[in-house]
Amino acid sequence: MGAAIPASSVVTTALHGDVLVVTIDNPPVNALGAAVRQGLLAAMQQAQADAAVAAVLLVGAGKAFNAGADIREFGKPPVAPLLPEVCRAIEGSSKPVVAVLHGAALGGGLEVALSAHYRLALPAATLGLPEVNLGLLPGSGGTQRAPRLMGVQAATAMMLSGQHLKAQAALQAGLVDKLVESTVPLAAGLGYVRELMAAQAPVRRTRDLTISDPQAALAWLEEQKAETAKKARGLFSPLKIIECVRAAVQLPFDDGLTRERALFMECLDSPQRAGLIHAFFAEREVVKVPEAQAAQPRPVASIAVIGGGTMGAGIAVAALDAGLPVTMIERDAESIARGRANVEKVYTALVAKGRMTEAAQSAVMALYTGSTDYADIAQVDLVIEAVFEDIEVKKAVFRELDRVCKPGAVLATNTSYLDIDAIAASISRTQDVIGLHFFSPANIMKLLEIVVPAKAAPEVVATAFELARKLKKVPVRAGVCDGFIGNRILAVYKQAADYLLEDGASPYEIDAAVRGFGFAMGPFQVTDLAGGDIGWATRKRRAATRDPKARYVEIADRICERGWFGQKTGRGFYLYPDGARVGQPDPEVLAIVDAERAKKGVTPRSFSADEIMRRYMAAMVNEGAKVVAEGIALRPLDVDVTFVAGYGFPRHRGGPMKWADMTGLPKVLADIREFAKEDPLFWQPAPLLEKLVAEGRNFDSLNTAG
Ligand code: 3HC
Ligand code: NAI
């Protein structure tokens, strides 16, 4: 063991005999910030200059080799040396350079490894170029070196999907040279270096490899363009990745690198990069809530679900998939048989598609118990109620839970709108009650709103966040109000859509504009998918308390009165002939819309897609600001995550609040004030929005306010 020679605090070098071990130690994931880049470059210069060094070993300290560029630096002025320069220095080394990969070797981290002359992987390594998920492309030679090592098709597929390869797959793909069973990167790496030196393995540069059959590769890339454009749905970087790979095939290596750099800079400057990186960090920040940081979660080893309908069954599947035993309670034998069937059919479908074995289905169903007797859930750690959306029915269920459950059991409700404070206050263990608002289908949708009543114990909140982690959900903390974060904001922008409809835009124009913005579906398509009857029931429930001065559009009621509830009835706002899943415009719906406009004396105007989106988004952002100001959402980023994870908001726009920041809050506020001239009651600017504009600040300033 030689003396440590400090290169920088985050990159250290140490001579092990004649091998210079260069360790990147920049917790938590060794991201390649400026100090790491400087340290690596200095280490490579040291290796060239020092006659005692015969070879170099690159290793990552802690849990990962390297997770890539420090993405917090993007959007800030670049600091030399840039990563391509570091990679050039590594590849250009006159002494063999070996990288030993454990944990994440992603993005720029893998690009560093591809610049080394040899790569060793430990079994737990994951390799990938996931830049596409951040609106980027591999910008430090990844698009030029990966195709040379693993072939054009495999490299392109890896970069377009952003998927990670496990060590074994990376070995087969040619990304690494060797895989060893070890959990100690340094020892394994040194062993491999010695082996190479004994065999007098030469310096071997990826840049010198040639791509076989370039004509076939170019033809294949050409074919991929149309397919990629279709799949990318407006994303900017995928087609640029194809362009880079084409450069790798056609151009000399250095020219390919220049091309890659130019296209990388285009991606870096794109608002999509800002949106996607915001989404990345927001999803990690959202779990940082005061209660979860202050309190310890209670252990959860078993759960009960009350109600085996759409949501109860989906929640049960989510829990079973996480290996948690589930007891489902229903009203009677017939209902519990249906509840069980609802759960079982999810797995039967997977078996039919060949995505699950029958043995695995039996194993998972062995964790499931159906019952009509509350005594059977006396010992469970956590209960999720998913019965009818009726406060009296729910209170009756909670009385039973209060009676039978063991002390300390967490009692959750999946209500969409009801007052959870009132449910909590109706039983003796108010502090144990919380909202766990899953989204349909509950076993698929990522979002879980964790709705915290005023008197909830902090460890109950912490338990909910821990459960979300186990279920692989994206949890967002919400306060109690009608609709919490998501459905409350949805109700408002849906209203804006209804006003547009009555004022002159067709449902098909509105849906197309919303899809054009990047949502998977427009609001009328969503209504048809969810079932028009659900919203109709809510509107009827609220009719008594609706402000008589508020504008109310009756078009959806007219459609529901005909029994047109959407896909499940074959027609709604669209027609679904023969069970079609994609709807067709319906002239009869347009006639209903016309008749309603005539009844209200509205002369229809035309709206461009841009005008539609300005109103739709202004309504969303304005209500989002109110939700933040009231503390229903902790920060604007919680609103963003809610919409990206649960409402199909285009991830590359970061979320509604990020979109507003990027559009400029003064512009959004000016729009709201303009719309308010027509309907001042609906378009009341959120005081928080006005305050931020007056102070020249944005929503993001509240995310980082601590
Ligand atoms: N830069 C800066 N911070 C990063 C980071 C990165 N590349 N990757 C992760 N982090 C941070 C996270 O924000 C988090 O911070 P926090 O503790 O303050 O919230 C912390 O590291 C741990 O991350 P996770 O919570 O995600 O930890 P996991 O163990 O669940 O996952 C991971 C680890 C798989 C490495 C995951 O973090 C990940 O996918 N990171 C991003 C990888 C990536 O996209 N790399 C490409 C970057 S772009 C690039 O390299 C451009 C180049 O081509 C020029
Ligand atoms: P559903 O009607 O499909 O299922 C409700 C089930 O509860 C039925 O199987 C019924 O037999 C059972 N049930 C009723 N009273 C019961 C009782 N006293 N004891 C035991 N079981 C009882 O309803 P769905 O759609 O599953 O909704 C359930 C809850 O989830 C509601 O509060 C709803 O607001 C909420 N929710 C619904 C979403 C959706 O998209 N359907 C999304 C998110 C939340």
Coordinates of N, CA and C in Angstrom, one line a residue, residues 557-640:
D557 N -74.1 17.5 -18.1 CA -75.3 16.9 -17.5 C -76.3 16.4 -18.6
R558 N -76.4 17.2 -19.6 CA -77.3 16.8 -20.8 C -76.8 15.5 -21.3
I559 N -75.5 15.3 -21.4 CA -75.0 14.1 -22.0 C -75.2 12.9 -21.0
C560 N -75.0 13.1 -19.7 CA -75.3 12.1 -18.8 C -76.7 11.7 -18.7
E561 N -77.6 12.7 -18.8 CA -79.1 12.4 -18.8 C -79.5 11.4 -19.8
R562 N -78.7 11.3 -20.9 CA -79.0 10.4 -22.0 C -78.4 9.0 -21.7
G563 N -77.7 8.9 -20.6 CA -77.1 7.6 -20.2 C -75.8 7.4 -21.0
W564 N -75.2 8.5 -21.5 CA -73.9 8.4 -22.2 C -72.8 8.7 -21.2
F565 N -72.3 7.6 -20.6 CA -71.3 7.8 -19.5 C -69.9 7.5 -20.0
G566 N -69.7 7.5 -21.4 CA -68.3 7.3 -21.9 C -68.1 5.9 -22.4
Q567 N -66.8 5.5 -22.3 CA -66.4 4.2 -22.9 C -67.3 3.0 -22.5
K568 N -67.6 3.0 -21.2 CA -68.3 1.8 -20.7 C -69.8 1.7 -21.2
T569 N -70.3 2.8 -21.7 CA -71.7 2.8 -22.3 C -71.6 2.9 -23.8
G570 N -70.4 3.0 -24.4 CA -70.3 3.0 -25.8 C -70.3 4.4 -26.4
R571 N -70.8 5.4 -25.6 CA -70.7 6.8 -26.0 C -70.7 7.7 -24.8
G572 N -70.1 8.9 -25.0 CA -70.1 9.9 -24.0 C -69.9 11.2 -24.8
F573 N -68.7 11.9 -24.6 CA -68.4 13.0 -25.5 C -68.0 12.5 -26.8
Y574 N -67.6 11.2 -26.8 CA -67.2 10.6 -28.1 C -68.0 9.3 -28.3
L575 N -68.0 8.8 -29.5 CA -68.6 7.5 -29.8 C -67.6 6.4 -29.8
Y576 N -68.0 5.3 -29.2 CA -67.0 4.1 -29.2 C -67.7 2.9 -29.8
P577 N -67.8 2.9 -31.1 CA -68.6 1.8 -31.7 C -67.8 0.5 -31.5
D578 N -68.6 -0.6 -31.2 CA -68.1 -1.9 -31.1 C -67.0 -2.0 -30.0
G579 N -67.1 -1.3 -28.9 CA -66.1 -1.3 -27.8 C -64.8 -0.7 -28.2
A580 N -64.8 0.1 -29.2 CA -63.5 0.8 -29.6 C -63.0 1.6 -28.4
R581 N -61.7 1.7 -28.2 CA -61.1 2.4 -27.1 C -60.8 3.8 -27.5
V582 N -60.6 4.0 -28.8 CA -60.4 5.4 -29.2 C -61.7 6.0 -29.8
G583 N -62.1 7.1 -29.2 CA -63.4 7.6 -29.5 C -63.4 8.4 -30.9
Q584 N -64.6 8.4 -31.4 CA -64.8 9.3 -32.6 C -65.7 10.4 -32.3
P585 N -65.5 11.6 -32.9 CA -66.3 12.7 -32.7 C -67.8 12.4 -33.0
D586 N -68.7 13.0 -32.2 CA -70.1 12.6 -32.3 C -70.9 13.9 -32.7
P587 N -71.5 13.9 -33.9 CA -72.3 15.1 -34.3 C -73.4 15.4 -33.3
E588 N -74.0 14.3 -32.7 CA -75.1 14.6 -31.8 C -74.6 15.4 -30.5
V589 N -73.4 15.1 -30.1 CA -72.8 15.8 -29.0 C -72.7 17.3 -29.4
L590 N -72.2 17.5 -30.6 CA -72.0 18.9 -31.1 C -73.4 19.6 -31.1
A591 N -74.4 18.9 -31.5 CA -75.8 19.5 -31.5 C -76.2 19.8 -30.1
I592 N -75.9 19.0 -29.1 CA -76.3 19.3 -27.7 C -75.5 20.6 -27.3
V593 N -74.3 20.6 -27.6 CA -73.4 21.8 -27.3 C -74.1 23.1 -27.9
D594 N -74.4 23.0 -29.2 CA -75.0 24.1 -29.8 C -76.3 24.6 -29.2
A595 N -77.1 23.6 -28.8 CA -78.4 23.9 -28.2 C -78.2 24.6 -26.8
E596 N -77.2 24.1 -26.1 CA -76.9 24.7 -24.8 C -76.4 26.1 -24.9
R597 N -75.6 26.3 -25.9 CA -75.1 27.7 -26.2 C -76.3 28.6 -26.5
A598 N -77.1 28.1 -27.4 CA -78.3 28.9 -27.8 C -79.1 29.3 -26.6
K599 N -79.3 28.3 -25.7 CA -80.2 28.5 -24.5 C -79.6 29.6 -23.7
K600 N -78.3 29.6 -23.6 CA -77.6 30.6 -22.7 C -77.4 32.0 -23.5
G601 N -77.8 32.0 -24.8 CA -77.5 33.2 -25.6 C -76.1 33.5 -25.9
V602 N -75.3 32.4 -26.0 CA -73.8 32.5 -26.3 C -73.6 32.5 -27.8
T603 N -73.0 33.5 -28.3 CA -72.6 33.4 -29.7 C -71.2 32.8 -29.8
P604 N -71.1 31.6 -30.4 CA -69.8 30.9 -30.3 C -68.6 31.6 -30.9
R605 N -67.5 31.6 -30.2 CA -66.3 32.2 -30.8 C -65.3 31.1 -31.1
S606 N -64.3 31.4 -31.9 CA -63.3 30.3 -32.2 C -62.1 30.6 -31.3
F607 N -61.5 29.5 -30.8 CA -60.3 29.6 -30.0 C -59.1 28.8 -30.7
S608 N -58.0 29.4 -30.7 CA -56.8 28.7 -31.3 C -56.4 27.7 -30.1
A609 N -55.5 26.7 -30.5 CA -55.0 25.8 -29.5 C -54.2 26.6 -28.4
D610 N -53.5 27.6 -28.8 CA -52.8 28.4 -27.9 C -53.7 29.1 -26.9
E611 N -54.8 29.7 -27.4 CA -55.8 30.4 -26.5 C -56.4 29.4 -25.6
I612 N -56.7 28.2 -26.1 CA -57.3 27.2 -25.2 C -56.3 26.9 -24.1
M613 N -55.0 26.6 -24.4 CA -54.1 26.3 -23.4 C -53.8 27.4 -22.4
R614 N -53.8 28.6 -22.9 CA -53.6 29.7 -21.9 C -54.6 29.7 -20.8
R615 N -55.9 29.5 -21.2 CA -56.9 29.5 -20.2 C -56.8 28.2 -19.3
Y616 N -56.6 27.1 -19.9 CA -56.5 25.8 -19.2 C -55.4 25.9 -18.2
M617 N -54.2 26.4 -18.6 CA -53.1 26.4 -17.7 C -53.2 27.5 -16.7
A618 N -53.7 28.6 -17.1 CA -53.9 29.7 -16.1 C -54.8 29.3 -14.9
A619 N -55.9 28.5 -15.3 CA -56.8 28.0 -14.2 C -56.0 27.1 -13.3
M620 N -55.2 26.2 -13.9 CA -54.5 25.2 -13.1 C -53.5 25.9 -12.2
V621 N -52.7 26.8 -12.7 CA -51.6 27.5 -11.9 C -52.3 28.3 -10.8
N622 N -53.3 29.0 -11.2 CA -53.9 29.9 -10.2 C -54.4 29.1 -9.0
E623 N -55.1 28.0 -9.3 CA -55.6 27.2 -8.2 C -54.4 26.5 -7.4
G624 N -53.4 26.2 -8.2 CA -52.2 25.6 -7.6 C -51.6 26.6 -6.6
A625 N -51.6 27.9 -6.9 CA -51.0 28.9 -6.0 C -51.8 29.0 -4.8
K626 N -53.2 28.8 -4.9 CA -54.0 28.9 -3.7 C -53.8 27.7 -2.8
V627 N -53.6 26.5 -3.5 CA -53.3 25.3 -2.7 C -52.0 25.4 -1.9
V628 N -51.0 26.1 -2.5 CA -49.8 26.2 -1.8 C -49.9 27.3 -0.7
A629 N -50.6 28.4 -1.0 CA -50.7 29.4 0.0 C -51.5 28.9 1.2
E630 N -52.5 28.0 1.0 CA -53.2 27.5 2.1 C -52.5 26.4 2.9
G631 N -51.4 26.0 2.4 CA -50.6 24.9 3.0 C -51.2 23.5 2.7
I632 N -52.1 23.4 1.7 CA -52.6 22.1 1.3 C -51.5 21.3 0.6
A633 N -50.7 22.1 -0.1 CA -49.4 21.5 -0.7 C -48.3 22.2 0.1
L634 N -47.3 21.4 0.5 CA -46.2 22.1 1.2 C -45.4 23.1 0.4
R635 N -45.2 22.8 -0.9 CA -44.4 23.6 -1.8 C -45.0 23.5 -3.2
P636 N -44.6 24.4 -4.0 CA -45.0 24.3 -5.4 C -44.6 23.0 -6.1
L637 N -43.4 22.5 -5.7 CA -43.0 21.2 -6.3 C -43.9 20.0 -6.0
D638 N -44.6 20.1 -4.8 CA -45.6 19.0 -4.5 C -46.7 19.0 -5.5
V639 N -47.1 20.2 -5.9 CA -48.2 20.3 -6.9 C -47.6 19.7 -8.2
D640 N -46.4 20.1 -8.6 CA -45.8 19.6 -9.8 C -45.8 18.0 -9.8

